[in-house]
Short mmCIF file of C-alpha atoms in Angstrom, two decimals:
data_model
loop_
_atom_site.label_atom_id
_atom_site.label_comp_id
_atom_site.label_asym_id
_atom_site.label_seq_id
_atom_site.Cartn_x
_atom_site.Cartn_y
_atom_site.Cartn_z
CA MET A 1 36.84 14.26 -66.89
CA THR A 2 39.23 12.95 -69.51
CA HIS A 3 42.70 11.52 -68.98
CA ASP A 4 44.23 14.49 -70.82
CA LYS A 5 42.43 17.05 -68.66
CA PHE A 6 43.39 15.17 -65.49
CA ARG A 7 47.08 15.02 -66.53
CA THR A 8 47.02 18.77 -67.25
CA LEU A 9 45.48 19.47 -63.83
CA MET A 10 48.06 17.23 -62.12
CA LYS A 11 50.91 19.22 -63.68
CA LYS A 12 49.50 22.40 -62.12
CA SER A 13 48.53 20.98 -58.70
CA ARG A 14 48.22 17.32 -57.70
CA GLN A 15 46.04 18.19 -54.74
CA ASN A 16 43.54 20.23 -56.80
CA ALA A 17 43.47 17.54 -59.50
CA PHE A 18 42.59 14.85 -56.96
CA LYS A 19 40.01 17.10 -55.30
CA LEU A 20 38.29 17.78 -58.63
CA LEU A 21 38.43 14.08 -59.51
CA PHE A 22 36.87 13.19 -56.16
CA ASP A 23 34.15 15.84 -56.51
CA GLU A 24 33.24 14.65 -60.01
CA TYR A 25 33.25 10.88 -59.39
CA CYS A 26 32.25 10.54 -55.73
CA ASP A 27 28.57 9.79 -56.44
CA TYR A 28 29.50 7.37 -59.21
CA VAL A 29 31.88 5.40 -56.98
CA TYR A 30 29.45 5.46 -54.06
CA ALA A 31 26.68 4.02 -56.26
CA ILE A 32 28.92 1.15 -57.40
CA VAL A 33 30.07 0.37 -53.87
CA PHE A 34 26.56 0.69 -52.44
CA ASN A 35 25.15 -1.78 -54.97
CA LYS A 36 27.80 -4.35 -54.06
CA LEU A 37 27.73 -3.94 -50.27
CA ARG A 38 24.13 -3.05 -49.44
CA SER A 39 23.22 -6.63 -48.55
CA CYS A 40 26.09 -7.23 -46.15
CA GLY A 41 27.71 -3.95 -45.14
CA THR A 42 26.87 -1.00 -42.95
CA LYS A 43 26.93 2.63 -44.06
CA GLU A 44 30.36 2.91 -42.47
CA ASP A 45 31.61 -0.05 -44.54
CA ILE A 46 30.30 1.58 -47.73
CA ASP A 47 31.89 4.93 -46.83
CA GLU A 48 35.20 3.26 -45.97
CA CYS A 49 35.24 1.30 -49.23
CA THR A 50 34.45 4.47 -51.20
CA GLY A 51 37.39 6.23 -49.56
CA ASP A 52 39.65 3.27 -50.28
CA VAL A 53 38.64 3.34 -53.94
CA PHE A 54 39.82 6.93 -54.26
CA ALA A 55 43.00 6.13 -52.34
CA ASP A 56 43.74 3.37 -54.86
CA VAL A 57 42.90 5.62 -57.81
CA PHE A 58 45.24 8.31 -56.51
CA ARG A 59 47.95 5.77 -55.66
CA TYR A 60 47.91 3.71 -58.86
CA TYR A 61 46.93 6.19 -61.56
CA ASP A 62 49.70 6.28 -64.13
CA SER A 63 49.76 9.79 -65.52
CA SER A 64 52.50 8.90 -67.99
CA ALA A 65 50.42 6.19 -69.72
CA GLU A 66 48.97 6.99 -73.09
CA ASN A 67 45.29 6.91 -72.16
CA HIS A 68 42.70 9.02 -73.90
CA GLY A 69 39.01 9.40 -73.24
CA ASP A 70 37.08 9.43 -70.01
CA LEU A 71 38.41 8.38 -66.60
CA SER A 72 35.12 6.76 -65.61
CA GLY A 73 36.13 3.34 -66.99
CA PHE A 74 39.29 3.22 -64.90
CA ILE A 75 37.57 4.54 -61.77
CA GLY A 76 34.59 2.21 -62.23
CA THR A 77 36.88 -0.81 -62.55
CA VAL A 78 38.79 0.11 -59.40
CA ALA A 79 35.50 0.68 -57.56
CA ARG A 80 34.00 -2.68 -58.62
CA ARG A 81 37.13 -4.60 -57.69
CA LYS A 82 37.50 -2.90 -54.33
CA ALA A 83 33.79 -3.41 -53.55
CA VAL A 84 34.01 -7.11 -54.45
CA ASN A 85 37.02 -7.48 -52.14
CA TYR A 86 35.10 -5.78 -49.32
CA PHE A 87 32.09 -8.00 -50.02
CA ARG A 88 34.23 -11.11 -49.74
CA LYS A 89 35.82 -9.86 -46.55
CA LEU A 90 32.47 -8.97 -44.96
CA THR A 91 30.67 -12.17 -45.93
CA ALA A 92 33.59 -14.40 -45.00
CA SER A 93 33.60 -13.05 -41.45
CA ALA A 94 29.84 -13.42 -41.07
CA GLU A 95 29.01 -16.29 -38.76
CA THR A 96 26.77 -18.92 -40.22
CA VAL A 97 25.00 -21.58 -38.22
CA SER A 98 24.93 -25.14 -39.35
CA ILE A 99 22.16 -27.42 -38.13
CA ASP A 100 24.83 -29.88 -37.01
CA THR A 101 26.65 -27.44 -34.73
CA ASP A 102 26.26 -26.86 -31.04
CA ALA A 103 25.26 -23.26 -31.77
CA VAL A 104 21.78 -24.48 -32.69
CA LEU A 105 21.31 -25.86 -29.19
CA GLN A 106 22.11 -22.43 -27.80
CA LEU A 107 19.38 -20.90 -29.96
CA LYS A 108 16.70 -23.20 -28.55
CA SER A 109 14.10 -21.46 -26.44
CA ASP A 110 11.49 -22.74 -24.01
CA SER A 111 8.92 -20.22 -25.21
CA ASP A 112 6.15 -21.31 -27.53
CA ILE A 113 5.93 -18.60 -30.18
CA GLU A 114 2.64 -19.87 -31.59
CA TYR A 115 1.01 -19.96 -28.14
CA ASP A 116 2.39 -16.52 -27.24
CA THR A 117 1.08 -15.06 -30.50
CA GLU A 118 -2.38 -16.55 -30.03
CA LYS A 119 -2.46 -15.30 -26.44
CA HIS A 120 -1.45 -11.81 -27.53
CA GLU A 121 -4.12 -11.81 -30.24
CA MET A 122 -6.77 -12.95 -27.73
CA GLN A 123 -5.75 -10.19 -25.33
CA ARG A 124 -5.94 -7.62 -28.10
CA LYS A 125 -9.45 -8.73 -29.09
CA MET A 126 -10.55 -8.83 -25.47
CA LEU A 127 -9.29 -5.30 -24.83
CA GLY A 128 -11.12 -4.15 -27.94
CA ILE A 129 -14.36 -5.57 -26.60
CA ILE A 130 -13.74 -4.12 -23.14
CA ASN A 131 -13.06 -0.71 -24.69
CA SER A 132 -16.42 -0.91 -26.44
CA LEU A 133 -18.17 -0.95 -23.05
CA ASP A 134 -19.68 2.23 -21.66
CA GLU A 135 -18.37 4.01 -18.60
CA PRO A 136 -18.15 3.14 -15.70
CA ASP A 137 -18.29 -0.53 -16.80
CA ARG A 138 -15.02 -0.25 -18.72
CA THR A 139 -13.22 1.33 -15.75
CA ILE A 140 -14.56 -1.26 -13.32
CA ILE A 141 -13.40 -4.23 -15.43
CA ILE A 142 -9.99 -2.76 -16.24
CA GLN A 143 -9.29 -1.74 -12.65
CA LYS A 144 -10.52 -5.05 -11.20
CA TYR A 145 -8.98 -7.56 -13.62
CA TYR A 146 -5.99 -5.73 -15.08
CA TYR A 147 -4.83 -3.74 -12.05
CA ASN A 148 -6.19 -6.12 -9.34
CA ARG A 149 -7.88 -3.34 -7.42
CA THR A 150 -10.50 -4.07 -4.79
CA SER A 151 -14.12 -2.95 -5.00
CA ALA A 152 -13.41 -0.38 -2.28
CA GLU A 153 -10.52 1.13 -4.27
CA ILE A 154 -12.58 1.22 -7.46
CA SER A 155 -15.55 2.74 -5.65
CA LYS A 156 -13.42 5.74 -4.62
CA MET A 157 -12.36 6.28 -8.25
CA ILE A 158 -15.83 6.28 -9.76
CA SER A 159 -17.91 7.59 -6.84
CA MET A 160 -19.95 4.45 -6.19
CA THR A 161 -20.35 2.27 -3.15
CA PRO A 162 -18.22 -0.89 -2.94
CA GLN A 163 -21.41 -3.01 -2.98
CA SER A 164 -22.58 -1.32 -6.20
CA VAL A 165 -19.16 -1.97 -7.79
CA ARG A 166 -19.37 -5.71 -6.91
CA VAL A 167 -22.91 -6.07 -8.28
CA ARG A 168 -22.08 -4.13 -11.40
CA SER A 169 -18.88 -6.13 -11.86
CA SER A 170 -20.70 -9.47 -11.87
CA ARG A 171 -23.22 -8.12 -14.43
CA ILE A 172 -20.40 -6.82 -16.63
CA VAL A 173 -18.61 -10.20 -16.50
CA ARG A 174 -21.78 -12.00 -17.69
CA LYS A 175 -22.23 -9.41 -20.43
CA LEU A 176 -18.56 -9.72 -21.46
CA LYS A 177 -18.81 -13.54 -21.67
CA THR A 178 -21.72 -13.21 -24.06
CA MET A 179 -19.92 -10.59 -26.15
CA LEU A 180 -16.72 -12.66 -26.25
CA GLU A 181 -18.57 -15.84 -27.27
CA LYS A 182 -20.23 -13.92 -30.10
CA SER A 183 -16.85 -12.69 -31.27
CA GLY A 184 -15.47 -16.23 -31.53
CA PHE A 185 -14.00 -17.06 -28.13
CA SER A 186 -14.73 -20.57 -26.90
CA LYS A 187 -15.99 -21.24 -23.37
CA GLU A 188 -12.69 -22.97 -22.56
CA GLU A 189 -10.75 -19.83 -23.49
CA LEU A 190 -12.93 -17.73 -21.20
CA ILE A 191 -12.31 -19.83 -18.10
#
């Protein structure tokens, strides 16, 4: 939309002129604001800034000035300036942590991330090996060692005697140790 066309529309109806201006340039302004605020702002911040850009355009547009050509230069400039101001406001209020501050002490944790990760990986591998077992071996091991069920409880689930479950369980444990050692587990890890 050109300045001349916009001035003509404003003479007929200010409200319709602003509505048409908004409809035509909304995506353009949103793209400018989004590119400036995407690293620090939320969608709500971007939407608010876009609205403020149009409020400024409507408030400060001088229809009596002798401007010719397209309005996109004026609107783009307002959008960039408003987005930069929002960026400064959003990044200035963001809390940063200095290594020298007491906030670092509050971030300290007693958990050992490396140990927890290795433990999780071991458990994942172990479950994979257990899942490769045939039935009822898989059920016996899972129920006994993961759910702490007794041989009597397991025997009711799989229709075996408690004695058979105990004997089978000890055989499965020996078989699992061999399988786990072959897959890279050390004897210390299996204890």
